CSV table of C-alpha atoms in Angstrom, one decimal:
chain,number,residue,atom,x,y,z
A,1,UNK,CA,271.3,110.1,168.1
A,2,UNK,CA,270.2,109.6,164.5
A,3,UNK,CA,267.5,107.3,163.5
A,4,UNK,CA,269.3,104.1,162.6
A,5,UNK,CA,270.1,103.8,166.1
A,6,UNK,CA,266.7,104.0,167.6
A,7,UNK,CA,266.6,100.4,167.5
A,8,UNK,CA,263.5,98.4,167.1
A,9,UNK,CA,261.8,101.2,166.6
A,10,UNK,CA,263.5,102.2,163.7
A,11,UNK,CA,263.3,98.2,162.0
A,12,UNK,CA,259.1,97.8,162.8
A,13,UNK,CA,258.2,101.6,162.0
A,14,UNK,CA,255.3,103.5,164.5
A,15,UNK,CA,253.0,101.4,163.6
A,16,UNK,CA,254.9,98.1,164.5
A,17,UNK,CA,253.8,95.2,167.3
A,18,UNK,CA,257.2,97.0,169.2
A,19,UNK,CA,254.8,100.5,169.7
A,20,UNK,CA,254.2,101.8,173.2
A,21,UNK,CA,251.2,101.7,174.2
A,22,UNK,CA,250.0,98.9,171.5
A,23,UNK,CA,248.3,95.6,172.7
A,24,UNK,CA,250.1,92.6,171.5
A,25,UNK,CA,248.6,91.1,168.8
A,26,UNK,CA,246.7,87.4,169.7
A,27,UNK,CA,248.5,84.3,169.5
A,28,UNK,CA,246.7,81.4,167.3
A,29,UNK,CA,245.2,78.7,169.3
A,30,UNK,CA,247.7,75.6,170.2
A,31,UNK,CA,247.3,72.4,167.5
A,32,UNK,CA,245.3,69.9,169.2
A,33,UNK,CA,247.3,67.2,169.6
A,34,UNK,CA,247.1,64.0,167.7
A,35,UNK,CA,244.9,61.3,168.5
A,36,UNK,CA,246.9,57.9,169.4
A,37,UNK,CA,247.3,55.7,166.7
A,38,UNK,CA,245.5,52.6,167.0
A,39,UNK,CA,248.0,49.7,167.6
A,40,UNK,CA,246.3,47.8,164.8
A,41,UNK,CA,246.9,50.3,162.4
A,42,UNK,CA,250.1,49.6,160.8
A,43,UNK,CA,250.3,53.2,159.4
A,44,UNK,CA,251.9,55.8,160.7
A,45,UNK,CA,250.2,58.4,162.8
A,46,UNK,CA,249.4,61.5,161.1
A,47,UNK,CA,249.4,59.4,157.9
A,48,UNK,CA,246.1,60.2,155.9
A,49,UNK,CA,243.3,57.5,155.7
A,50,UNK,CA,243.6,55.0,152.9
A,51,UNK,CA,240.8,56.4,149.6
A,52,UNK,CA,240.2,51.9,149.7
A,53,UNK,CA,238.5,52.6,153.4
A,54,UNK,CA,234.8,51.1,152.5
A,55,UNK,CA,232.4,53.8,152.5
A,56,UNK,CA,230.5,54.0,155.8
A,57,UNK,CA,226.7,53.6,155.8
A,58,UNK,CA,225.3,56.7,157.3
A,59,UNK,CA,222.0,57.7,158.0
A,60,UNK,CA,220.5,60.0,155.0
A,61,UNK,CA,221.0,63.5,156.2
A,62,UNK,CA,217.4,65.1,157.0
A,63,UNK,CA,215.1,67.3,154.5
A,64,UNK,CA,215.2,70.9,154.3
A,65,UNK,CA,213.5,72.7,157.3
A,66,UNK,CA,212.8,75.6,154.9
A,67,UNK,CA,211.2,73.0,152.2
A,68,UNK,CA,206.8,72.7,152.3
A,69,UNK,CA,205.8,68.9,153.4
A,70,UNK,CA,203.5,67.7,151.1
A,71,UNK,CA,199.9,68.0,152.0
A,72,UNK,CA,197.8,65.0,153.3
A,73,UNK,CA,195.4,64.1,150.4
A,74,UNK,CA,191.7,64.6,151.9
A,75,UNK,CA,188.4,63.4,150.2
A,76,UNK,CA,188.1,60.8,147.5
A,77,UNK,CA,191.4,61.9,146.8
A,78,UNK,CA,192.8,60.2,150.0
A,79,UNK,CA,190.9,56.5,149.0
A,80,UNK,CA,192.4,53.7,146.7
A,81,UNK,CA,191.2,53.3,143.1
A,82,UNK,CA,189.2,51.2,143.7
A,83,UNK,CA,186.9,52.8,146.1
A,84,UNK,CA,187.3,56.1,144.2
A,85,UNK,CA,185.8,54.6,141.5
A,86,UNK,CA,182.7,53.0,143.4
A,87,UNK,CA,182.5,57.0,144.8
A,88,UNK,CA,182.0,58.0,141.6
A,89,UNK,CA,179.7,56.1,140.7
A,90,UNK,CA,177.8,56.3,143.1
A,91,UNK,CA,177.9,60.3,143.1
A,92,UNK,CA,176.8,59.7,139.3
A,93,UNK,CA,173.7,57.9,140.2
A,94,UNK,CA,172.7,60.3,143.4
A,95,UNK,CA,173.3,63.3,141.0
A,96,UNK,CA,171.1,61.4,138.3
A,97,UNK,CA,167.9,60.3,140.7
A,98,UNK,CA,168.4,64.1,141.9
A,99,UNK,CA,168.1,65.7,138.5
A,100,UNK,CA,165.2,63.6,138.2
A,101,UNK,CA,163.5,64.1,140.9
A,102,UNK,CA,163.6,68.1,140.2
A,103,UNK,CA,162.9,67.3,136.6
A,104,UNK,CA,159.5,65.2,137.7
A,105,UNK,CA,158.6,68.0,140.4
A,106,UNK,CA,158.9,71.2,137.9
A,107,UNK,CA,156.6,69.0,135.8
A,108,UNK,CA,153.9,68.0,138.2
A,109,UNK,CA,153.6,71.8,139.3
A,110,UNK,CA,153.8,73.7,136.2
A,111,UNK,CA,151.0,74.7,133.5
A,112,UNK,CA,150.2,71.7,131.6
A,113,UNK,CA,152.0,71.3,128.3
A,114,UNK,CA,153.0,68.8,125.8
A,115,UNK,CA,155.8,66.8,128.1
A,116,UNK,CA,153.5,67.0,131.0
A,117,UNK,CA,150.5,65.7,129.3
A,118,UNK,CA,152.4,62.7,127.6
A,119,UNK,CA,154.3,61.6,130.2
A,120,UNK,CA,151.3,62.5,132.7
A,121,UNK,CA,150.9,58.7,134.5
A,122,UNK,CA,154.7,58.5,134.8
A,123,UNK,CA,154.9,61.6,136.1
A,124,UNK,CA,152.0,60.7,139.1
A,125,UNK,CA,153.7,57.5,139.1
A,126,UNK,CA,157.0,59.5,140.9
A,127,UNK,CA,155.5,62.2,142.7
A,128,UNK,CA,152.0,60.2,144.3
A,129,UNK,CA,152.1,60.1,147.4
A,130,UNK,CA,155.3,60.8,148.9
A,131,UNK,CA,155.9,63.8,146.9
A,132,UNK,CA,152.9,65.4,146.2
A,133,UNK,CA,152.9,69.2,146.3
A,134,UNK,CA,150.2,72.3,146.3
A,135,UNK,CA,150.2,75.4,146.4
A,136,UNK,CA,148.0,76.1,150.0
A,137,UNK,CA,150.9,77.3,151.9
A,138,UNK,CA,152.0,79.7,149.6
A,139,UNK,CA,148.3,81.4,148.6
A,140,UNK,CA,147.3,84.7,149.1
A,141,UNK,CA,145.1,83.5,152.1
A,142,UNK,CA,145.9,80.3,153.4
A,143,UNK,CA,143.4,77.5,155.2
A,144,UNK,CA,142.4,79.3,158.5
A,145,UNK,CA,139.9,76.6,159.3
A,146,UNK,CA,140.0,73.5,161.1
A,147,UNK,CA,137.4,70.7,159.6
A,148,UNK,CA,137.0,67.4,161.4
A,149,UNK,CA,135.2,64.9,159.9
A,150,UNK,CA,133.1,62.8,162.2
A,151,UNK,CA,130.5,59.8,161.7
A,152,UNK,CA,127.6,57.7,163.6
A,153,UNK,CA,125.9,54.4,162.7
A,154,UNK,CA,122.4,53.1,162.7
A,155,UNK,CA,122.9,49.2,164.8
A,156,UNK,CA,121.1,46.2,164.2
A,157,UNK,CA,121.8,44.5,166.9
A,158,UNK,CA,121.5,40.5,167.5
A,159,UNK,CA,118.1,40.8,169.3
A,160,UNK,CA,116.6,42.7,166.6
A,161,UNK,CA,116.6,46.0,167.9
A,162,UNK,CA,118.4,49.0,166.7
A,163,UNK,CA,120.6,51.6,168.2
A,164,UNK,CA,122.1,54.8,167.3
A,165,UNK,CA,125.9,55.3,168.4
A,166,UNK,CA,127.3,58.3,169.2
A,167,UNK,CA,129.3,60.9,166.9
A,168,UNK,CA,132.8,59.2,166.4
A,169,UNK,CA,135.4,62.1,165.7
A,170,UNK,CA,137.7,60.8,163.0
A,171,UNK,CA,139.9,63.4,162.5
A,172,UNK,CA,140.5,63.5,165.8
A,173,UNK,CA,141.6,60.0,166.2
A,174,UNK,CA,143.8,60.4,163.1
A,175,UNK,CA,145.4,63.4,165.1
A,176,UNK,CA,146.4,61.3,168.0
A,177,UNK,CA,148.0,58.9,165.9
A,178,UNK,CA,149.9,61.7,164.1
A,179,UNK,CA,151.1,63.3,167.5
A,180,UNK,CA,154.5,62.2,168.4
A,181,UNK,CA,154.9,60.2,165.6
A,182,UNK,CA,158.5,60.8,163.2
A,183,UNK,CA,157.1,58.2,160.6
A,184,UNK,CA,153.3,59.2,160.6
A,185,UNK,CA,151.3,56.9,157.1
A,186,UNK,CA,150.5,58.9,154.4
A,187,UNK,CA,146.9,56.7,155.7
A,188,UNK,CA,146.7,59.1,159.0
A,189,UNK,CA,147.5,62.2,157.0
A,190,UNK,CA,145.8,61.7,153.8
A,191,UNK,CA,143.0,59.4,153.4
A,192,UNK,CA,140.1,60.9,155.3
A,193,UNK,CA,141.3,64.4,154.7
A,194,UNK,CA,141.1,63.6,151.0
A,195,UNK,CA,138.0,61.5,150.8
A,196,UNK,CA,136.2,64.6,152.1
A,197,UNK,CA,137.8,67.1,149.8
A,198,UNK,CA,137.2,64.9,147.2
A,199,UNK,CA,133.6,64.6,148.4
A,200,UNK,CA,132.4,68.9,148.9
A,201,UNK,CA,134.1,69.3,145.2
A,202,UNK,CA,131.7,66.6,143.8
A,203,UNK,CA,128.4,67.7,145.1
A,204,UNK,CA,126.3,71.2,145.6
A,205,UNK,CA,125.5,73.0,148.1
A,206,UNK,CA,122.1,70.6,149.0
A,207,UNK,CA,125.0,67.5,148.7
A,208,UNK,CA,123.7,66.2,145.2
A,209,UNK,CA,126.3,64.6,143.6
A,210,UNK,CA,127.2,66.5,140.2
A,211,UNK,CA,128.0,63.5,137.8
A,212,UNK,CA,130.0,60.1,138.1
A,213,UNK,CA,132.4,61.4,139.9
A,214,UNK,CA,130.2,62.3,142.6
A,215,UNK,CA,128.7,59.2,142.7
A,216,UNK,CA,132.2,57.2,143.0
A,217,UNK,CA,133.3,60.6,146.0
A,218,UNK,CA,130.0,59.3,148.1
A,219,UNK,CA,131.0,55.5,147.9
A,220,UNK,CA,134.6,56.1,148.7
A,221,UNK,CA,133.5,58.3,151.6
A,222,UNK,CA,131.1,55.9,152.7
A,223,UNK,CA,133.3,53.2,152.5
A,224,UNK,CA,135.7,54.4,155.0
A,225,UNK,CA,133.3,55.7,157.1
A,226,UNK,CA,131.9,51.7,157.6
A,227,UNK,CA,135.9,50.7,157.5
A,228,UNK,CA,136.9,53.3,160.6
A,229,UNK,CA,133.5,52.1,162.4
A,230,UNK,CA,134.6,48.3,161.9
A,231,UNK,CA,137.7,49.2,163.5
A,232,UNK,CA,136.4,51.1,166.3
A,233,UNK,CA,134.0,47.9,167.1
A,234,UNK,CA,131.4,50.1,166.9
A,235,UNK,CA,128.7,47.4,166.0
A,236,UNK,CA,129.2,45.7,169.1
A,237,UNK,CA,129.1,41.6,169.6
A,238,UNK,CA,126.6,40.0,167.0
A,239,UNK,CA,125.5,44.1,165.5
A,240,UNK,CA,125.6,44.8,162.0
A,241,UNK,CA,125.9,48.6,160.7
A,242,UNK,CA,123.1,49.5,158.7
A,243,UNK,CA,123.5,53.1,157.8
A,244,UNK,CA,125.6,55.6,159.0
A,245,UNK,CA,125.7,59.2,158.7
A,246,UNK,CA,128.6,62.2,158.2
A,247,UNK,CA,129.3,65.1,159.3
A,248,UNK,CA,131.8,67.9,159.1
A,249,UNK,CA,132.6,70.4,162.1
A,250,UNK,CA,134.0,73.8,160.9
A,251,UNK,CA,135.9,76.1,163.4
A,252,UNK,CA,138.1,79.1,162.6
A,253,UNK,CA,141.4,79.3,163.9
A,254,UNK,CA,141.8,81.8,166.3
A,255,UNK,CA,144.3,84.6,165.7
A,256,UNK,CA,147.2,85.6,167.4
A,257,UNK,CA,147.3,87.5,170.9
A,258,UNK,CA,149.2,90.5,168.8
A,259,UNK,CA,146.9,90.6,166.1
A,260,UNK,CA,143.7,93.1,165.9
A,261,UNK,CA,141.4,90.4,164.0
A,262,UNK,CA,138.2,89.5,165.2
A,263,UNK,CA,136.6,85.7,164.3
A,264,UNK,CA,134.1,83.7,165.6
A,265,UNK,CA,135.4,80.3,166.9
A,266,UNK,CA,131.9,78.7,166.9
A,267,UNK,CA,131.6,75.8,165.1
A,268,UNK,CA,129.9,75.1,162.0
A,269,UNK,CA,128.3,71.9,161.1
A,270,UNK,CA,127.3,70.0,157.9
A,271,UNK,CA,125.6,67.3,158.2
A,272,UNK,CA,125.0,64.8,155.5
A,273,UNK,CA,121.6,62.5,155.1
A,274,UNK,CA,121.9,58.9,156.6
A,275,UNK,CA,123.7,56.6,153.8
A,276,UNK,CA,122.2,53.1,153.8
A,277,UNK,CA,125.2,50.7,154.0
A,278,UNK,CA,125.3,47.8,150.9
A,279,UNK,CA,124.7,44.3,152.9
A,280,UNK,CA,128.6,43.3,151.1
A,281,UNK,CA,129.7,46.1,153.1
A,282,UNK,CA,128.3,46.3,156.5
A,283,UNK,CA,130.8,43.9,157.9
A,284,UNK,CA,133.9,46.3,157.3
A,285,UNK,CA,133.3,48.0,154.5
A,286,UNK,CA,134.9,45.7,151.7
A,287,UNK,CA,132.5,44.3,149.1
């Protein structure tokens, strides 16, 4: 039998759909089948829609998942001109009163020179007495004392007698006012602290006063000494103060447990002669 009678085999070759053995190759999907035409379309179906249809008003499609959102504007940035511009001003001023400050500060610590010296009252005008700054915390060998200041009075009292009161403890009572106080006055902190200071630089060791300024210490001291009495009532009903006398109590300030120093906590007192008290004073200490 020769080859052009081996029949399909011989039209479709060995590699043809008609092979034994071969899988039939896949038939395509059926059409779908056309959608009814409206009945009040008078076109025909299958006909293509008319390029006059309106265009329909669809929803923009969404952004790009792969595309960054913009970032929310934080800060200043995020506020209206408006209030960015009262920001920066007011920025401009805080940085101002700042440099200032520092300025005024470097001044009032520092060697005196020529800006210092010229501009010396407005310079103690800005740092007197919220900021004043020393240098006792950062010496070689800081305070280690505690000094009280304390004061009696000399009574005359409405028979015509006259009586000594006992030692008031100043310091003390300015302590108690300071403890547990966030807003303590620079009055509570300062004044007696600094009237006595001012007071042991101003006189010798036998408490003569060296100069005017010595002089003007011992009436400023005195003067609150009557003032604090005053307050404390200390005259009594009908009693007039008619001198008084000061005294300061020195104590050292016991170390710490871990440290191997050795100080005597006794106290050490210096006591001042009796002051007699101006009559324009000795009802409260004001002339």
């Amino acid at each position: 039998m020769d080859a052009y009678d081996e029949g399909s085999h011989a039209r479709h070759g060995w590699t043809g759909p008609g092979v034994p053995g071969d899988p039939a190759p896949p038939s395509a999907p059926p059409a779908p089948a056309p959608a009814p035409a409206d009945r009040d379309d008078p076109r025909p179906s299958g006909a293509p829609p008319s390029s006059s249809a309106p265009p329909s008003s669809a929803a923009p499609p969404p952004p790009d998942a792969d595309s960054p959102l913009p970032e929310p504007r934080t800060g200043v940035a995020a506020l209206s001109l408006r209030h960015q511009i009262a920001a920066v001003v007011a920025l401009g001023i805080v940085a101002v009163v700042v440099c200032a400050h520092i300025g005024m500060t470097f001044l009032h610590v520092a060697p005196a020179n020529t800006v210092s010296k010229e501009h010396a009252e407005t310079i103690e005008d800005w740092i007197y007495p919220e900021f004043e700054q020393n240098w006792k915390l950062f010496a070689p060998n800081p305070l280690q004392q505690d000094i009280s200041v304390q004061v009696r009075a000399e009574v005359l009292t409405p028979d015509g007698g006259v009586r000594t009161t006992g030692w008031y403890d100043l310091s003390a009572e300015d302590g108690r006012a300071i403890d547990g106080n966030l807003l303590p006055s620079h009055t509570q902190q300062n004044e007696l602290r600094r009237a006595w200071d001012f007071f042991v630089a101003t006189h010798d060791g036998e408490d003569r006063p060296a100069g005017m300024r010595g002089t003007l210490a011992e009436s400023y001291l005195r003067r609150i000494m009557v003032m604090r009495l005053d307050r404390s009532d200390a005259a009594g009903p009908g009693g007039v103060v008619d001198r008084i006398q000061v005294r300061s109590r020195t104590a050292d300030v016991p170390p710490p447990e871990w440290s191997e120093e050795e100080v005597s906590t006794k106290p050490v007192y210096r006591t001042l002669p009796w002051w007699p008290v101006p009559e324009d004073e000795a009802r409260g200490g004001i002339g």
